[in-house]
Amino acid sequence: MINVTKTYLGDIDKFKGYVEGIYARGWLTNHGPLVCELEQRLKEYLGVKHVILTNNGTLALQVAYRALGLSGSAVTTPFSFVATSSSLQWEGIRPIFADIDAQTWNISPDHIESRIVSDTTAIVGTHVFGNPCAVERIEEIARRRNLKVVYDGAHAFAVRHAGQSVLNWGDISTLSFHATKLFHTIEGGAIITNDDETARRVHLLCNFGIVDVDKIEGIGINAKLNEFSAAMGLCILDDIENILQERAEIADRYTTRLGDYVDLQRPENNSQLNHSYYPIALSDEQQLLRLRSALNTNGINPRRYFYPSLDTLEYLQPQAAQTASRSLSERVLCLPIYPGLLRDDQDRVISTVIAETSGAHSPYRVPSLAQVM
Ligand SMILES: *Cc1c(COP(=O)(O)O)cnc(C)c1O
């Protein structure tokens, strides 16, 4: 089966070398030397001030909300992985959904303001499939309405906007380093901030609120990354340019061959993408289901990211229906993209998509722009 993604495993001997070091030191977790080294290298690679590694991307979100003192409600996107809003709800912050832009598929700045209520303390956006949110406009709204901004950057590793890492926007950006992500540490994540005091609070929150052996400052949780995971991250970071390059080539091939048959996400202006996913939007759900079963028959396993639209989830109700998000979530399918995907297999994906979509008129079709590289 050709899956939507395949976990990238770096050089096994390099990994074993790190593991031998861990055995020699007997230091397995609690901010060990490999975690420190990975934090340092990520700061340099991403060009951000603070990187605090966490044991997954969901806890990174939860710690981010705590570190910024969020309460009440947050305006967020219904088109994301469920963790973006369930983490809010888990922290006692009511997610209020604002609809997405039908072309960029990110939370629409045109819809954010009308959703803000008296207890709203933040805007939480997701850079969906690595496409940057409208960060300048969101920053302007947040400043004017005195709100914090958190970006779920789980898809946005190595994504650049206006000449720098997109993770530099917002009060905090979070990353997920789950094994299915472009860059991973088996399980893991990170909190990115450029504010020293926020970084200090994040450090405390990730480690039970412990300041030093004799002092505990407040409530915290255990969100620490371990040394074996950091070792995996160090191995993969060595290969990151090749990973990005190979993904870009696969994405370009899809775009060239499929651009006339399906709708594509419109890249935000002035951005450099990472091709962490290759989503296509079909004309309707029937076409999507037909295509998915045709692909399955051909040994290909695409995924419906993101379905269902989060405004339909009962435990987050009642929510106003977000029509662009609902429409997109019924039509979007992510095709296989990962380093090592064989040309023959990609051709099989492409010909199946063409066979299932040719002749079909898409009422939602927008001009498919070239991928921004
Ligand atoms: C993967 C993902 C998460 C969760 O990260 P984990 O490391 O699996 O906890 C959160 N948000 C988005 C958008 C994701 O894709």
Coordinates of C-alpha atoms and ligand atoms in Angstrom, one line a residue:
M1 CA 0.0 0.0 0.0
I2 CA 1.3 3.5 -0.9
N3 CA 0.2 5.6 2.0
V4 CA -0.3 9.4 2.2
T5 CA 3.1 9.6 4.0
K6 CA 5.9 7.4 5.0
T7 CA 8.0 8.2 8.1
Y8 CA 11.5 9.4 7.2
L9 CA 14.2 7.4 9.0
G10 CA 17.7 8.8 8.7
D11 CA 20.9 6.9 8.8
I12 CA 20.7 4.1 11.2
D13 CA 24.4 4.1 12.1
K14 CA 24.3 7.7 12.9
F15 CA 21.3 7.1 15.2
K16 CA 23.1 4.2 16.9
G17 CA 26.1 6.5 17.5
Y18 CA 23.8 8.9 19.4
V19 CA 22.2 5.9 21.3
E20 CA 25.7 4.8 22.4
G21 CA 26.3 8.2 23.8
I22 CA 23.1 8.1 25.7
Y23 CA 24.1 4.8 27.2
A24 CA 27.5 6.1 28.1
R25 CA 26.0 9.1 29.9
G26 CA 23.1 7.3 31.5
W27 CA 21.2 10.6 30.9
L28 CA 17.9 9.8 29.2
T29 CA 15.6 12.8 29.8
N30 CA 15.2 16.0 31.7
H31 CA 16.9 18.5 29.3
G32 CA 19.8 16.3 28.4
P33 CA 22.7 17.3 26.1
L34 CA 20.9 16.0 22.9
V35 CA 17.8 18.0 23.7
C36 CA 19.9 21.1 24.2
E37 CA 21.9 20.5 21.0
L38 CA 18.7 20.0 19.0
E39 CA 17.1 23.2 20.5
Q40 CA 20.3 25.1 19.6
R41 CA 20.4 23.8 16.0
L42 CA 16.7 24.4 15.5
K43 CA 17.0 28.0 16.6
E44 CA 19.8 28.5 14.1
Y45 CA 18.0 26.6 11.3
L46 CA 14.7 28.3 11.8
G47 CA 16.0 31.7 12.6
V48 CA 13.9 32.2 15.8
K49 CA 14.9 33.3 19.3
H50 CA 13.5 30.6 21.6
V51 CA 12.8 26.9 20.8
I52 CA 11.5 24.8 23.7
L53 CA 11.1 21.2 22.8
T54 CA 8.1 19.3 24.0
N55 CA 7.0 15.6 24.0
N56 CA 4.2 16.3 21.4
G57 CA 2.5 19.0 19.5
T58 CA -0.8 18.9 21.4
L59 CA 0.9 19.6 24.8
A60 CA 2.8 22.4 23.0
L61 CA -0.5 24.0 22.2
Q62 CA -1.8 23.5 25.8
V63 CA 1.3 24.9 27.3
A64 CA 1.2 27.8 24.9
Y65 CA -2.3 28.8 26.0
R66 CA -1.3 28.6 29.7
A67 CA 2.0 30.6 29.1
L68 CA 0.0 33.4 27.5
G69 CA -2.7 33.3 30.2
L70 CA -5.6 32.7 27.9
S71 CA -9.1 32.3 29.2
G72 CA -12.7 32.6 28.1
S73 CA -12.8 32.0 24.4
A74 CA -10.5 32.0 21.4
V75 CA -11.4 32.5 17.7
T76 CA -10.0 29.7 15.7
T77 CA -10.2 27.7 12.5
P78 CA -12.7 24.9 11.8
F79 CA -10.4 23.5 9.1
S80 CA -7.5 21.9 11.0
F81 CA -6.5 18.8 12.8
V82 CA -8.8 18.2 15.8
A83 CA -6.0 18.9 18.3
T84 CA -6.1 22.7 17.5
S85 CA -9.5 23.1 19.1
S86 CA -9.7 20.2 21.4
S87 CA -6.6 21.5 23.2
L88 CA -8.4 24.8 23.7
Q89 CA -11.5 23.0 25.1
W90 CA -9.2 20.9 27.3
E91 CA -7.7 24.1 28.8
G92 CA -11.2 25.4 29.5
I93 CA -11.1 27.9 26.6
R94 CA -14.1 27.9 24.3
P95 CA -13.2 27.6 20.7
I96 CA -15.3 29.9 18.5
F97 CA -14.9 29.1 14.8
A98 CA -14.4 31.7 12.1
D99 CA -14.7 30.5 8.5
I100 CA -11.8 29.9 6.2
D101 CA -10.7 31.6 3.1
A102 CA -12.0 29.4 0.2
Q103 CA -8.7 29.8 -1.7
T104 CA -5.9 29.7 0.9
W105 CA -7.9 27.3 3.2
N106 CA -6.7 29.2 6.3
I107 CA -8.8 31.2 8.8
S108 CA -10.1 34.2 7.0
P109 CA -9.2 37.6 8.5
D110 CA -12.5 38.9 7.0
H111 CA -14.4 36.6 9.4
I112 CA -12.3 36.9 12.6
E113 CA -13.6 40.2 13.9
S114 CA -17.3 39.4 13.8
R115 CA -16.7 36.3 15.9
I116 CA -14.9 38.1 18.8
V117 CA -17.0 38.3 21.9
S118 CA -16.4 40.0 25.3
D119 CA -14.4 37.1 26.9
T120 CA -12.3 36.4 23.8
T121 CA -8.5 36.5 24.6
A122 CA -6.9 35.1 21.5
I123 CA -6.8 34.2 17.9
V124 CA -5.6 30.7 17.2
G125 CA -4.7 30.0 13.5
T126 CA -3.3 27.0 11.7
H127 CA -0.9 27.3 8.8
V128 CA -2.9 24.6 7.0
F129 CA -0.7 22.2 4.9
G130 CA 2.1 24.7 5.5
N131 CA 0.4 27.6 3.8
P132 CA 1.0 30.7 5.9
C133 CA -2.0 32.4 7.4
A134 CA -2.7 36.0 6.6
V135 CA -0.3 36.9 9.4
E136 CA 0.0 40.6 8.8
R137 CA -3.8 41.2 8.8
I138 CA -4.2 38.9 11.8
E139 CA -1.5 40.8 13.7
E140 CA -3.3 44.1 13.0
I141 CA -6.6 42.7 14.3
A142 CA -5.0 41.3 17.4
R143 CA -3.2 44.5 18.2
R144 CA -6.4 46.6 17.8
R145 CA -8.6 44.2 19.8
N146 CA -5.9 43.5 22.4
L147 CA -5.8 39.7 21.7
K148 CA -2.9 37.2 21.9
V149 CA -2.1 35.2 18.7
V150 CA -1.1 31.5 18.7
Y151 CA -0.2 29.7 15.5
D152 CA -0.5 25.9 15.3
G153 CA 2.5 25.5 13.0
A154 CA 2.4 21.7 13.0
H155 CA 2.7 21.8 9.2
A156 CA 4.9 24.8 8.9
F157 CA 8.4 23.5 9.7
A158 CA 10.8 25.3 7.3
V159 CA 8.1 27.4 5.8
R160 CA 9.1 31.0 5.1
H161 CA 7.1 34.2 4.7
A162 CA 8.4 37.6 3.8
G163 CA 12.0 36.3 4.0
Q164 CA 11.9 34.6 7.4
S165 CA 10.4 31.6 9.2
V166 CA 6.6 32.0 9.5
L167 CA 7.1 30.8 13.1
N168 CA 8.3 34.3 13.9
W169 CA 4.7 35.6 13.8
G170 CA 2.3 35.4 16.7
D171 CA 3.0 35.5 20.4
I172 CA 3.7 31.8 20.2
S173 CA 3.9 29.3 17.4
T174 CA 3.9 25.5 18.0
L175 CA 5.3 22.6 16.0
S176 CA 4.5 18.9 16.0
F177 CA 7.4 16.5 15.5
H178 CA 5.2 13.4 15.2
A179 CA 6.5 10.6 13.1
T180 CA 4.1 11.5 10.2
K181 CA 5.4 15.1 10.0
L182 CA 8.0 16.4 7.6
F183 CA 10.6 16.8 10.4
H184 CA 10.1 14.5 13.4
T185 CA 11.4 13.2 16.7
I186 CA 9.2 10.0 16.7
E187 CA 6.8 11.9 19.1
G188 CA 7.6 15.5 19.9
G189 CA 6.9 19.1 19.3
A190 CA 8.2 22.6 20.1
I191 CA 7.1 26.0 21.3
I192 CA 8.6 29.0 19.5
T193 CA 8.6 32.5 20.9
N194 CA 10.7 35.6 20.5
D195 CA 9.7 36.9 23.9
D196 CA 12.1 36.1 26.8
E197 CA 9.5 36.2 29.6
T198 CA 7.1 33.9 27.6
A199 CA 10.0 31.5 27.1
R200 CA 10.8 31.5 30.8
R201 CA 7.1 30.7 31.6
V202 CA 7.0 27.9 28.9
H203 CA 10.2 26.3 30.5
L204 CA 8.5 26.2 33.9
L205 CA 5.2 25.0 32.6
C206 CA 6.8 22.1 30.7
N207 CA 8.6 20.9 33.9
F208 CA 6.0 20.9 36.7
G209 CA 6.6 24.5 37.5
I210 CA 9.9 23.6 39.1
V211 CA 12.3 26.5 39.3
D212 CA 15.1 24.6 41.1
V213 CA 15.4 21.7 43.6
D214 CA 14.0 23.8 46.4
K215 CA 11.4 26.0 44.6
I216 CA 8.2 25.4 42.7
E217 CA 6.6 28.5 41.2
G218 CA 3.2 27.3 40.1
I219 CA 1.2 24.6 38.3
G220 CA 3.0 22.8 35.5
I221 CA 2.9 19.6 33.5
N222 CA 5.4 17.2 32.1
A223 CA 6.0 18.1 28.5
K224 CA 9.7 17.3 28.3
L225 CA 11.3 15.6 25.3
N226 CA 13.6 12.6 25.9
E227 CA 17.1 12.1 24.6
F228 CA 16.3 9.2 22.2
S229 CA 13.7 11.4 20.4
A230 CA 16.2 14.3 20.2
A231 CA 18.7 11.9 18.7
M232 CA 16.2 11.1 15.9
G233 CA 15.7 14.8 15.4
L234 CA 19.4 15.5 15.1
C235 CA 19.8 12.7 12.5
I236 CA 16.9 14.0 10.4
L237 CA 17.9 17.6 10.6
D238 CA 21.1 16.7 8.8
D239 CA 19.0 15.5 5.8
I240 CA 16.5 18.4 5.8
E241 CA 17.6 20.1 2.6
N242 CA 17.3 16.8 0.7
I243 CA 13.9 16.1 2.2
L244 CA 12.6 19.5 1.2
Q245 CA 14.0 19.2 -2.3
E246 CA 12.5 15.8 -3.0
R247 CA 9.1 16.9 -1.7
A248 CA 9.2 20.0 -3.9
E249 CA 9.9 17.9 -7.0
I250 CA 7.1 15.5 -6.2
A251 CA 4.7 18.5 -5.6
D252 CA 5.8 20.2 -8.8
R253 CA 5.0 17.0 -10.8
Y254 CA 1.6 16.8 -9.2
T255 CA 0.8 20.4 -9.9
T256 CA 1.9 20.2 -13.6
R257 CA -0.1 17.1 -14.3
L258 CA -3.2 17.7 -12.1
G259 CA -3.7 21.5 -12.1
D260 CA -6.3 21.4 -14.8
Y261 CA -8.4 18.6 -13.2
V262 CA -8.7 19.6 -9.5
D263 CA -8.7 22.6 -7.3
L264 CA -5.5 23.4 -5.5
Q265 CA -4.7 25.4 -2.4
R266 CA -3.6 28.9 -3.3
P267 CA -0.3 29.7 -1.8
E268 CA -0.1 32.9 0.4
N269 CA 1.8 35.7 -1.3
N270 CA 5.5 36.0 -0.6
S271 CA 5.8 32.6 0.9
Q272 CA 8.1 29.6 0.5
L273 CA 6.3 26.3 1.1
N274 CA 7.5 23.0 2.5
H275 CA 5.2 20.6 0.6
S276 CA 4.5 18.7 3.7
Y277 CA 1.2 17.6 2.1
Y278 CA -0.3 17.5 -1.3
P279 CA -4.0 18.3 -0.9
I280 CA -6.4 18.4 -3.9
A281 CA -10.1 19.5 -3.8
L282 CA -12.6 17.6 -5.8
S283 CA -15.8 19.0 -7.2
D284 CA -18.0 17.3 -4.5
E285 CA -18.0 14.5 -1.9
Q286 CA -19.3 11.9 -4.3
Q287 CA -16.3 12.5 -6.6
L288 CA -14.0 12.3 -3.7
L289 CA -15.4 9.0 -2.5
R290 CA -15.3 7.6 -6.0
L291 CA -11.6 8.7 -6.4
R292 CA -10.7 7.4 -3.0
S293 CA -12.0 3.9 -3.8
A294 CA -10.4 3.9 -7.2
L295 CA -7.1 4.8 -5.5
N296 CA -7.6 2.1 -2.9
T297 CA -8.2 -0.4 -5.6
N298 CA -4.8 0.6 -7.1
G299 CA -3.0 0.1 -3.8
I300 CA -3.0 3.8 -2.9
N301 CA -4.2 5.1 0.5
P302 CA -4.9 8.9 0.4
R303 CA -6.3 10.6 3.5
R304 CA -9.1 13.0 4.1
Y305 CA -7.3 15.8 5.9
F306 CA -9.3 17.5 7.4
Y307 CA -12.7 15.8 7.8
P308 CA -15.0 16.5 9.3
S309 CA -15.0 20.3 9.6
L310 CA -14.5 21.0 13.4
D311 CA -17.6 23.1 13.7
T312 CA -19.7 19.9 13.3
L313 CA -18.2 18.2 16.4
E314 CA -20.9 17.8 19.0
Y315 CA -18.7 18.3 22.0
L316 CA -17.7 21.7 20.7
Q317 CA -21.3 22.7 20.0
P318 CA -23.2 24.9 19.6
Q319 CA -21.3 26.5 16.8
A320 CA -22.5 28.4 13.8
A321 CA -22.0 26.5 10.5
Q322 CA -18.9 27.6 8.7
T323 CA -19.8 27.0 5.1
A324 CA -16.5 27.4 3.3
S325 CA -14.9 25.0 5.8
R326 CA -17.7 22.5 5.6
S327 CA -17.6 22.5 1.8
L328 CA -13.8 22.1 1.6
S329 CA -13.7 19.4 4.2
E330 CA -16.1 17.3 2.2
R331 CA -13.9 17.7 -1.0
V332 CA -10.3 17.6 0.1
L333 CA -8.0 14.6 -0.2
C334 CA -4.3 14.4 0.5
L335 CA -2.2 12.5 -2.0
P336 CA 0.9 10.6 -1.2
I337 CA 4.0 12.7 -0.9
Y338 CA 7.2 11.8 0.9
P339 CA 10.9 11.3 0.1
G340 CA 11.4 8.0 -1.7
L341 CA 7.9 8.0 -3.3
L342 CA 8.7 6.2 -6.6
R343 CA 8.0 7.9 -9.9
D344 CA 5.9 4.9 -11.1
D345 CA 3.8 5.0 -8.0
Q346 CA 3.2 8.8 -8.4
D347 CA 2.3 8.2 -12.0
R348 CA -0.3 5.7 -10.9
V349 CA -1.8 8.2 -8.5
I350 CA -1.9 10.9 -11.2
S351 CA -3.5 8.7 -13.8
T352 CA -6.2 7.6 -11.4
V353 CA -7.0 11.1 -10.4
I354 CA -7.2 12.2 -14.1
A355 CA -9.4 9.2 -14.9
E356 CA -11.8 10.0 -12.1
T357 CA -12.0 13.8 -12.7
S358 CA -11.8 14.4 -16.4
G359 CA -14.9 15.8 -17.9
A360 CA -16.2 16.7 -14.5
H361 CA -17.2 20.3 -14.1
S362 CA -16.1 21.8 -10.8
P363 CA -18.3 24.8 -9.7
Y364 CA -15.6 25.7 -7.1
R365 CA -12.7 25.7 -9.5
V366 CA -10.3 28.6 -9.0
P367 CA -7.4 29.3 -11.3
S368 CA -4.6 27.1 -10.0
L369 CA -1.6 29.2 -9.4
A370 CA 1.9 27.9 -9.7
Q371 CA 3.3 26.6 -6.3
V372 CA 5.4 29.2 -4.7
M373 CA 8.9 27.9 -4.2
Ligands
LIG1 C1 -0.1 16.7 14.1 C2 -0.9 17.9 14.4 C3 -1.1 18.3 15.8 C4 -0.8 17.4 16.9 O1 0.5 17.1 17.1 P1 0.9 15.8 17.9 O2 2.4 15.9 18.0 O3 0.5 14.6 17.2 O4 0.3 15.9 19.3 C5 -1.7 19.5 16.0 N1 -2.1 20.3 15.0 C6 -2.0 20.0 13.7 C7 -2.5 20.9 12.6 C8 -1.4 18.7 13.4 O5 -1.3 18.4 12.1

